[in-house]
C-alpha atoms as an extended CHARMM CRD file, in Angstrom:
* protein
*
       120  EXT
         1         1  UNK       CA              0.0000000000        0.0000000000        0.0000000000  PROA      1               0.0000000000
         2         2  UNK       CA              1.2570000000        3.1290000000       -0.9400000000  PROA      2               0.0000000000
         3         3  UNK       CA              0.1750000000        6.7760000000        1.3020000000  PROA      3               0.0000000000
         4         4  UNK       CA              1.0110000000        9.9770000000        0.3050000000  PROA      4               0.0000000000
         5         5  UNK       CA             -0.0600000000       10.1560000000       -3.1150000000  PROA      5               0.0000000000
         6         6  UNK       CA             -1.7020000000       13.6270000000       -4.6680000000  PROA      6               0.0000000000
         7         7  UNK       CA             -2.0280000000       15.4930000000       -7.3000000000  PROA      7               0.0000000000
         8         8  UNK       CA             -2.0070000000       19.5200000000       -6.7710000000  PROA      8               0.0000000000
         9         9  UNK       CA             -4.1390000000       22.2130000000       -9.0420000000  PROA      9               0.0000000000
        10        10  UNK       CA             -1.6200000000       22.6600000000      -12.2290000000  PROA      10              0.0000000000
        11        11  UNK       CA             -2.9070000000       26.7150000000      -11.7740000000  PROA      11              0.0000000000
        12        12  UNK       CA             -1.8710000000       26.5830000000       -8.2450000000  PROA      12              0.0000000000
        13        13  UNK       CA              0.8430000000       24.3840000000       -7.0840000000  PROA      13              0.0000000000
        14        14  UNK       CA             -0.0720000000       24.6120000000       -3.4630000000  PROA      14              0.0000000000
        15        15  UNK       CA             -3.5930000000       23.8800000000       -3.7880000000  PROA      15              0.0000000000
        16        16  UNK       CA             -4.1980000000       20.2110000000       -3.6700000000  PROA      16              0.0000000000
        17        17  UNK       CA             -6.8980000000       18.3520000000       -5.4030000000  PROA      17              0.0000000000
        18        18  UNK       CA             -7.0880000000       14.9370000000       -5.1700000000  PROA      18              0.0000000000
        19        19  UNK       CA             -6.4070000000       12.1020000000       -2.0780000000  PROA      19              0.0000000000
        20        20  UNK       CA             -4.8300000000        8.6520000000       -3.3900000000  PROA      20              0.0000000000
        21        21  UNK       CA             -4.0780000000        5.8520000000       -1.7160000000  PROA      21              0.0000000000
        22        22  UNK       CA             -3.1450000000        3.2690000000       -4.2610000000  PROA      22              0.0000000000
        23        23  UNK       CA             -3.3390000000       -1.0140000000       -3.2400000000  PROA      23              0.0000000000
        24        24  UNK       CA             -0.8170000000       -3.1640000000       -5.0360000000  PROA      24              0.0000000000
        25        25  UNK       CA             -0.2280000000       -7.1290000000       -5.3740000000  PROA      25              0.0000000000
        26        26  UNK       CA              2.0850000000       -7.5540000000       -2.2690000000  PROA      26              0.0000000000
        27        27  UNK       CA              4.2150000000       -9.3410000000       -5.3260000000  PROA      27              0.0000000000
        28        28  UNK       CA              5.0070000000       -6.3730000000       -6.5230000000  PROA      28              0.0000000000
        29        29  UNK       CA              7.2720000000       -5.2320000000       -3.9960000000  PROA      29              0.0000000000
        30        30  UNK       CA              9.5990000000       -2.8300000000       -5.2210000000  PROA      30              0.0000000000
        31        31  UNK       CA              7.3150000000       -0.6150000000       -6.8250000000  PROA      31              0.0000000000
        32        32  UNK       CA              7.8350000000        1.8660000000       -3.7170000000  PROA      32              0.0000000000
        33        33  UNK       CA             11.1410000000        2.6420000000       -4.8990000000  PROA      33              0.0000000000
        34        34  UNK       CA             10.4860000000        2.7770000000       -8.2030000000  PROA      34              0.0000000000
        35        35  UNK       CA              8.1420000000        5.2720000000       -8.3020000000  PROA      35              0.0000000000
        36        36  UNK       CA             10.6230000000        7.5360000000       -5.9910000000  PROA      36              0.0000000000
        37        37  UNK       CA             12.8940000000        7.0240000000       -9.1370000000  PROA      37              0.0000000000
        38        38  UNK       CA              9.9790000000        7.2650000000      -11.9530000000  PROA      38              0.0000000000
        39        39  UNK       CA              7.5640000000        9.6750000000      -10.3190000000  PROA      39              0.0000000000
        40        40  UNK       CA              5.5950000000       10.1120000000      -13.7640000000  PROA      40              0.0000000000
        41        41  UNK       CA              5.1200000000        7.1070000000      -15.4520000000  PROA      41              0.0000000000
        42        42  UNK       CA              1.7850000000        5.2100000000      -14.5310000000  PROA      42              0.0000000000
        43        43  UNK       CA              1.9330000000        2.7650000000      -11.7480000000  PROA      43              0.0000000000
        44        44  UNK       CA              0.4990000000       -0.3720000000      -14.4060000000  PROA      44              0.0000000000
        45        45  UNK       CA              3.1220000000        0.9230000000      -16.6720000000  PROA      45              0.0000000000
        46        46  UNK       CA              5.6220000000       -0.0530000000      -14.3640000000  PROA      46              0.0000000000
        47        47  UNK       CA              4.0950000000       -3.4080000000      -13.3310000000  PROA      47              0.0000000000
        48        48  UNK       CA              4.0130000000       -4.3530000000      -16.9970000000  PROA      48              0.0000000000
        49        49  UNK       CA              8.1150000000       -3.1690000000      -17.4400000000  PROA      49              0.0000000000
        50        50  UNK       CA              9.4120000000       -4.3370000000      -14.1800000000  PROA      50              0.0000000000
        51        51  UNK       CA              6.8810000000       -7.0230000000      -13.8090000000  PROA      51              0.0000000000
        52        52  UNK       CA              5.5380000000       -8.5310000000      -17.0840000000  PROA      52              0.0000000000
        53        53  UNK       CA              1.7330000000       -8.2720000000      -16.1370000000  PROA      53              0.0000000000
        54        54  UNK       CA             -0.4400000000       -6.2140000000      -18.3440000000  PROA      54              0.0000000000
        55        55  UNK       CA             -3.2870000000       -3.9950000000      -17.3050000000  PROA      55              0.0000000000
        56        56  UNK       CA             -5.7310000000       -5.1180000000      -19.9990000000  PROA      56              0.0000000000
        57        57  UNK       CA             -8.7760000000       -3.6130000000      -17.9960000000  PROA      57              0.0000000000
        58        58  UNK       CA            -10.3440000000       -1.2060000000      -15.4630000000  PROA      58              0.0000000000
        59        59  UNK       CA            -13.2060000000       -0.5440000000      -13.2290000000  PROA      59              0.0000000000
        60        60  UNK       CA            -14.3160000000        2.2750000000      -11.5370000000  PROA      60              0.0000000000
        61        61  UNK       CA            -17.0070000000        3.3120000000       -9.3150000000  PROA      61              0.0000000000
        62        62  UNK       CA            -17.4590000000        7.0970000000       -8.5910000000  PROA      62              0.0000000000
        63        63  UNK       CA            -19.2380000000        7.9200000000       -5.1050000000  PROA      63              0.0000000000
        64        64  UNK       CA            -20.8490000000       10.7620000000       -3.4200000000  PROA      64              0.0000000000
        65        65  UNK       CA            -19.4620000000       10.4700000000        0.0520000000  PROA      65              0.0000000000
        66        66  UNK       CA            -18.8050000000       12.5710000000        3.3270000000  PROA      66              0.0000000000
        67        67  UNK       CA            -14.5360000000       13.4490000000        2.5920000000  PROA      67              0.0000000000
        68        68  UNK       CA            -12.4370000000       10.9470000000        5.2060000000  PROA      68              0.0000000000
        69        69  UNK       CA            -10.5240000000       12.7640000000        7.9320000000  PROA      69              0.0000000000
        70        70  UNK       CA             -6.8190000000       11.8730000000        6.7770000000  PROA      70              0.0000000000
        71        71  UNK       CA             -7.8700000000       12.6380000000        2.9610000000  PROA      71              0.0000000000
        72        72  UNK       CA             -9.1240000000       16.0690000000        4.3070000000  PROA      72              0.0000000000
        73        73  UNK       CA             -6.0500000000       16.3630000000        6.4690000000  PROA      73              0.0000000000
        74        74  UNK       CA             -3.9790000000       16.5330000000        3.0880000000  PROA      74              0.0000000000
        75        75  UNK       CA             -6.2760000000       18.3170000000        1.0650000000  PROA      75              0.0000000000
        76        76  UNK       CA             -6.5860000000       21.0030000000        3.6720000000  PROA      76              0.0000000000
        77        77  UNK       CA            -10.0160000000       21.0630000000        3.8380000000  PROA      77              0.0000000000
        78        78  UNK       CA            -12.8900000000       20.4550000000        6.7170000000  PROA      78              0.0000000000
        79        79  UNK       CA            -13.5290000000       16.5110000000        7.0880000000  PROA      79              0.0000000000
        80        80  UNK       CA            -16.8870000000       15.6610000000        6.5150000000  PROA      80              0.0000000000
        81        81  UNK       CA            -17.5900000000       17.8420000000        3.4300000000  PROA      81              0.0000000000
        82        82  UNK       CA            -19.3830000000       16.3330000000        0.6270000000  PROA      82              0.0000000000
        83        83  UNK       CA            -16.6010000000       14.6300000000       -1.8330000000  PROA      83              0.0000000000
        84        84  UNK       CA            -15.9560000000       12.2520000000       -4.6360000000  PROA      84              0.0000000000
        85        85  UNK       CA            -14.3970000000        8.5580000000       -3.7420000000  PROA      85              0.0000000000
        86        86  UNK       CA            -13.2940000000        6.8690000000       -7.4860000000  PROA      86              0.0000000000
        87        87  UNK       CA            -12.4590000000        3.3860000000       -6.6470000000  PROA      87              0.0000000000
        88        88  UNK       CA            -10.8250000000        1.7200000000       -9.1820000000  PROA      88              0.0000000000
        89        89  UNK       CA             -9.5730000000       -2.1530000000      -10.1210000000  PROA      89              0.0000000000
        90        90  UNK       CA             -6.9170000000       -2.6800000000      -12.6640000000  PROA      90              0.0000000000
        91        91  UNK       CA             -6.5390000000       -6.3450000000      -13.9150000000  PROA      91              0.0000000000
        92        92  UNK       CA             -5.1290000000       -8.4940000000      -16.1720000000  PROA      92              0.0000000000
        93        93  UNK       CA             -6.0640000000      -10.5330000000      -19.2310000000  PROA      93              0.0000000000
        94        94  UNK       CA             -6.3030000000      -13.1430000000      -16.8100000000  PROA      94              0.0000000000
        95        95  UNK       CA             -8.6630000000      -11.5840000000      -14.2730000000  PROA      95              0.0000000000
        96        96  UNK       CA             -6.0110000000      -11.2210000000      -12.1830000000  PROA      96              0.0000000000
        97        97  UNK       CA             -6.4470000000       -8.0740000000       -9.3550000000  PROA      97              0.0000000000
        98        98  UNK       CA             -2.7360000000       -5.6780000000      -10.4450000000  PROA      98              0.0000000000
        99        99  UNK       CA             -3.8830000000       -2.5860000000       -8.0340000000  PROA      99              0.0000000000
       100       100  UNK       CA             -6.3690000000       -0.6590000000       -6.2690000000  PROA      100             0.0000000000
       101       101  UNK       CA             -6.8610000000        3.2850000000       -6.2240000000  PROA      101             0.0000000000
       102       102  UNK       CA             -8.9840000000        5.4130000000       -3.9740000000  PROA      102             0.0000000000
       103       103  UNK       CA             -9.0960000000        8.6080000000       -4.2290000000  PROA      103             0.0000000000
       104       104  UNK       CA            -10.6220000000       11.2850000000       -2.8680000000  PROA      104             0.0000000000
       105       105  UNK       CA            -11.6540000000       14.5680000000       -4.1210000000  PROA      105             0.0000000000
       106       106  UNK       CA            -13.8490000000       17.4610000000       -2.6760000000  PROA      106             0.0000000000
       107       107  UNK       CA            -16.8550000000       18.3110000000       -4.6520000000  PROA      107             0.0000000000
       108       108  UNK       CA            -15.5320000000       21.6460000000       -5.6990000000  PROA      108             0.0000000000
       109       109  UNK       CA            -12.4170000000       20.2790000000       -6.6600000000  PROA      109             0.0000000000
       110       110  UNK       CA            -13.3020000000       17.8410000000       -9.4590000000  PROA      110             0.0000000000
       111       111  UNK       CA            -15.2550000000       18.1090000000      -12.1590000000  PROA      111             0.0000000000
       112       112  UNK       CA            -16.1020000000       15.4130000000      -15.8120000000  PROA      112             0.0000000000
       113       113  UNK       CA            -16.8610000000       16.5490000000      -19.2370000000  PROA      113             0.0000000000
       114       114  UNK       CA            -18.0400000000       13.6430000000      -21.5560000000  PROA      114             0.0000000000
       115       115  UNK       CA            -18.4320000000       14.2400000000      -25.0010000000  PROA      115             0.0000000000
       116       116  UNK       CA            -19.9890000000       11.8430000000      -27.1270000000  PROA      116             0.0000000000
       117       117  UNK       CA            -20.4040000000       11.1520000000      -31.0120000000  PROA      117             0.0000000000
       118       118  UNK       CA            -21.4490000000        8.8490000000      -33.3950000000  PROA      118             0.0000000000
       119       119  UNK       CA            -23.5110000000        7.1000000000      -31.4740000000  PROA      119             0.0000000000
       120       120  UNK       CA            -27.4040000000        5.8890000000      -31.5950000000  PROA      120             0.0000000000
């Protein structure tokens, strides 16, 4: 399990917007230290380099939920205030579990634009 993981606003480096705590394979043991090294690339990028498993797909589940007291500790924001929690599961081919992400962001933090075409 990795702690400590957020993103800040690109407008305002000190203002952060999103909680992560991320859940790996206990296999995968040295990605700690590997993301030290390669802050940027995505964590199931490095699985599949260091590790030869491929994230082939992912679900996620977006929630309405009262914002945790350590993810508000970090974001700098009241606990308790409405927020986002966007689980996701990244597997294999194989159906095999790679990693687990939670985040968390407060509601006036986040927002999704879909656009859709060609459909119907």
């Amino acid at each position: 399990m990795f702690h400590g993981l957020f993103r800040t606003d690109p407008e305002d480096k000190e203002r952060p917007i999103v909680w992560t705590t991320v859940y790996v394979n206990a296999a995968y043991s040295r990605l700690p230290q590997m993301t030290e090294r390669q802050p940027l690339p995505l964590l199931s990028a490095l699985i599949e380099k260091e590790y030869g498993e491929r994230c082939s797909q992912m679900t996620q589940k977006v929630t309405a939920v009262a914002l945790p007291d350590e993810a508000a500790r970090h974001l700098l924001v009241t606990p308790g205030l409405p927020s986002l929690r966007i689980l996701k599961h990244y597997k294999s081919s194989d159906n095999k579990l790679l990693q687990i992400t939670e985040s968390f962001h407060p509601g006036n933090r986040f927002s999704l634009t879909l656009s859709m075409s060609n459909f119907g």
